[in-house]
Short mmCIF file of C-alpha atoms in Angstrom, two decimals:
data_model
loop_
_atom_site.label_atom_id
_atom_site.label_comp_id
_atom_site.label_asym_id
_atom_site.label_seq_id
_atom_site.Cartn_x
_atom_site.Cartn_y
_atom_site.Cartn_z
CA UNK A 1 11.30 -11.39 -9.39
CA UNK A 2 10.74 -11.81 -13.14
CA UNK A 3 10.30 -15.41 -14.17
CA UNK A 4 6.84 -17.45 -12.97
CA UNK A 5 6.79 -21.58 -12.98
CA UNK A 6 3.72 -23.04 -13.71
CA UNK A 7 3.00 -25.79 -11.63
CA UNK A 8 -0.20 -28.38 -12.64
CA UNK A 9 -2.05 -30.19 -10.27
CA UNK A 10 -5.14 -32.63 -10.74
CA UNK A 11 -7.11 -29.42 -10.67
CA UNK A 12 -5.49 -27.02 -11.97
CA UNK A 13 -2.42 -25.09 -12.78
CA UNK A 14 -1.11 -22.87 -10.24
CA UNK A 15 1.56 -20.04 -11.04
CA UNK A 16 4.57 -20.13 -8.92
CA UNK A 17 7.02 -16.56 -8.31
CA UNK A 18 10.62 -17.34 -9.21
CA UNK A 19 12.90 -15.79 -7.44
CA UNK A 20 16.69 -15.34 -7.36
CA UNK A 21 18.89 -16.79 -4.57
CA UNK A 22 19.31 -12.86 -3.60
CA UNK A 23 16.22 -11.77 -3.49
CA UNK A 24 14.92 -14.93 -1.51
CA UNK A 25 18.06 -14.50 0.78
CA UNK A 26 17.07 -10.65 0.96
CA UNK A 27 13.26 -11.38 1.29
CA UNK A 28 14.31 -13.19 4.19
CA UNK A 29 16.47 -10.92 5.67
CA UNK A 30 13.95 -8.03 5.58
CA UNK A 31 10.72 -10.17 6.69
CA UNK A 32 12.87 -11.13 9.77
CA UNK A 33 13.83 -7.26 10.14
CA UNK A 34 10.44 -5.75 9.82
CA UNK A 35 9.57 -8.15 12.94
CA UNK A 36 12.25 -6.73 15.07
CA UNK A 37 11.55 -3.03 13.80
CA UNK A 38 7.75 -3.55 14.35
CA UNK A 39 8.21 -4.51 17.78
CA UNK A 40 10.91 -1.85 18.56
CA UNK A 41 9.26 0.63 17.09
CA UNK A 42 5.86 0.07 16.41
CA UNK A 43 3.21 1.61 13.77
CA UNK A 44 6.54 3.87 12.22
CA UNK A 45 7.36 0.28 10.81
CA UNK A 46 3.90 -0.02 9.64
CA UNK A 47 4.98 1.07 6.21
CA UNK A 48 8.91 0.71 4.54
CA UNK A 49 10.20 1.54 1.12
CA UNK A 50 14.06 1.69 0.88
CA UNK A 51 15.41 2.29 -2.58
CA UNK A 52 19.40 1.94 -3.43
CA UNK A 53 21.14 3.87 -6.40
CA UNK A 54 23.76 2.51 -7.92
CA UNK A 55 25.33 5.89 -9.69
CA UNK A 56 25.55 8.09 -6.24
CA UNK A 57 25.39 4.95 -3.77
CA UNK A 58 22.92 6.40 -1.68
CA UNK A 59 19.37 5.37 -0.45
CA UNK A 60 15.60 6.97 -0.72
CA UNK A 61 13.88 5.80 2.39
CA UNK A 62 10.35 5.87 2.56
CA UNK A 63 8.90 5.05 6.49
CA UNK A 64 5.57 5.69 8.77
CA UNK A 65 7.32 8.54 10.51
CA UNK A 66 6.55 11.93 10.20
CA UNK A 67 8.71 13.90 7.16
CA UNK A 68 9.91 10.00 7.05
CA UNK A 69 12.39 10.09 10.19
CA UNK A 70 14.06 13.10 8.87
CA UNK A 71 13.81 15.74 11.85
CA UNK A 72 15.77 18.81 10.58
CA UNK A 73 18.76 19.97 8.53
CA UNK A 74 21.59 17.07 8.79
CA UNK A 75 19.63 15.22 11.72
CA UNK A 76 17.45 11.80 11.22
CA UNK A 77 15.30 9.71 13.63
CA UNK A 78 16.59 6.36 15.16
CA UNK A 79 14.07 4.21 12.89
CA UNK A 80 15.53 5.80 10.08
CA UNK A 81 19.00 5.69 10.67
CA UNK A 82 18.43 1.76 11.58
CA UNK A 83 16.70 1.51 8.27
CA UNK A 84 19.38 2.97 6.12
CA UNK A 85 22.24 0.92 8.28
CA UNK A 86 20.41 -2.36 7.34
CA UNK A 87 20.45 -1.34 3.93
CA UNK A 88 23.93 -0.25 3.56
CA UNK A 89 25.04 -3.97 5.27
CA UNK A 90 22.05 -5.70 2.73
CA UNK A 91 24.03 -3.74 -0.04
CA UNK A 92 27.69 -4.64 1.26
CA UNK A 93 26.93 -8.21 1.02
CA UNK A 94 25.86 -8.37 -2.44
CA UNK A 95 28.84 -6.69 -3.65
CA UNK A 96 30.78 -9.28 -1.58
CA UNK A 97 33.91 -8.75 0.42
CA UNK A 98 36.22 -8.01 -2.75
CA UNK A 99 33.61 -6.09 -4.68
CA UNK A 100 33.26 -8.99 -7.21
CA UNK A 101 29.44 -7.98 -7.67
CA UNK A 102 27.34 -4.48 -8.56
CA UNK A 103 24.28 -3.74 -7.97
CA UNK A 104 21.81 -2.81 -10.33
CA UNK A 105 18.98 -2.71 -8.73
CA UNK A 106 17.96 -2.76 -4.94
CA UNK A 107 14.62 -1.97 -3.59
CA UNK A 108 12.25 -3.58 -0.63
CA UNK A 109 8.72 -2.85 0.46
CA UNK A 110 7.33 -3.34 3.13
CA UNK A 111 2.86 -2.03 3.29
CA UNK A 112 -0.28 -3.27 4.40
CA UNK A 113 1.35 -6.71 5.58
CA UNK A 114 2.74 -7.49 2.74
CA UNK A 115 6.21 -7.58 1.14
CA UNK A 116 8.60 -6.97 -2.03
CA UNK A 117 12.18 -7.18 -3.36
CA UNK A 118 13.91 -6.07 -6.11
CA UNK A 119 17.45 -7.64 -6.48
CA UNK A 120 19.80 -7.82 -9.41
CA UNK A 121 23.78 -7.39 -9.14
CA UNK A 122 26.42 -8.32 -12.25
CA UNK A 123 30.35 -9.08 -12.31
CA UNK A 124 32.29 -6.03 -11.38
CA UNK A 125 34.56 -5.11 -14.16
CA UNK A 126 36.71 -8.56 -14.90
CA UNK A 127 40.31 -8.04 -13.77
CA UNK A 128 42.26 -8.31 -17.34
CA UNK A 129 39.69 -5.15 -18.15
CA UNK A 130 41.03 -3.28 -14.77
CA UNK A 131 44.33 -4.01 -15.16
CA UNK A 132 44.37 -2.46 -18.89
CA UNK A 133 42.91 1.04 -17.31
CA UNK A 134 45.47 1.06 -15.02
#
C-alpha cells in the first residue's frame, strides 16, 4: 500500500489508496476471516497482528488472548493455531504452486475495527540462474 491516486471532483480532490492485486486479494481474504473468527471466537478476535518472515519462514502472532494464545511450553490455543494456519495457506498462495514468487513482506492488522495489509512478493530465482548453481 504505497502509491495514492488523486481523484478531482467538482469540489474537490479526494486521495485514493492504491493497492496491489495481492494485497486487495489478501485484504479480502482477511476482512472475510476476521468475520468468521469474531463470531467463533469472540472478543480474542477483537485485536490481530500476524507478521511473516521471510529468512526463518515463521510467523509473530499478535491476538486478544491472554500471553496471545500461547498456553505453555510447545502448546498454543485453538484461535491461535487457526490464525497461524490461515497465514501459512495466505503465504502458500503467494509463492504459488511451483514457488515462482517470494515473499518479502507479509503482515495484516486487524484493531479497533479497522484493517491493514502489507504485501510484496518478487520472482523466485529465474531458472537459467538455478540451473547454473546446480
Amino acid at each position: 500500500m504505497n502509491d495514492v491516486a488523486t481523484i478531482e471532483t467538482d469540489s474537490e480532490s479526494v486521495q485514493v489508496q492504491l493497492l496491489s492485486r495481492e494485497e486487495a486479494n489478501l485484504i479480502s481474504n482477511f476482512i472475510s476471516q476476521v468475520g468468521i473468527w469474531t463470531a467463533n471466537h469472540g472478543e480474542k478476535a477483537n485485536h490481530i497482528e500476524i507478521v511473516y518472515y521471510p529468512e526463518d519462514d515463521g510467523f509473530e502472532v499478535v491476538n486478544n488472548e491472554e500471553n496471545n494464545g500461547l498456553l505453555r511450553r510447545n502448546r498454543v490455543s485453538v484461535f491461535r493455531g487457526e490464525l497461524i494456519a490461515w497465514a501459512t495457506q495466505q503465504t502458500q498462495q503467494l509463492k504459488g504452486w511451483d514457488n515462482a514468487r517470494t515473499i518479502t513482506a507479509f503482515a495484516v492488522v486487524y484493531r479497533d475495527g479497522q484493517y491493514g495489509v502489507l504485501c510484496k512478493t518478487a520472482d523466485a530465482k529465474p531458472a537459467e540462474t538455478m540451473a547454473e548453481s546446480v
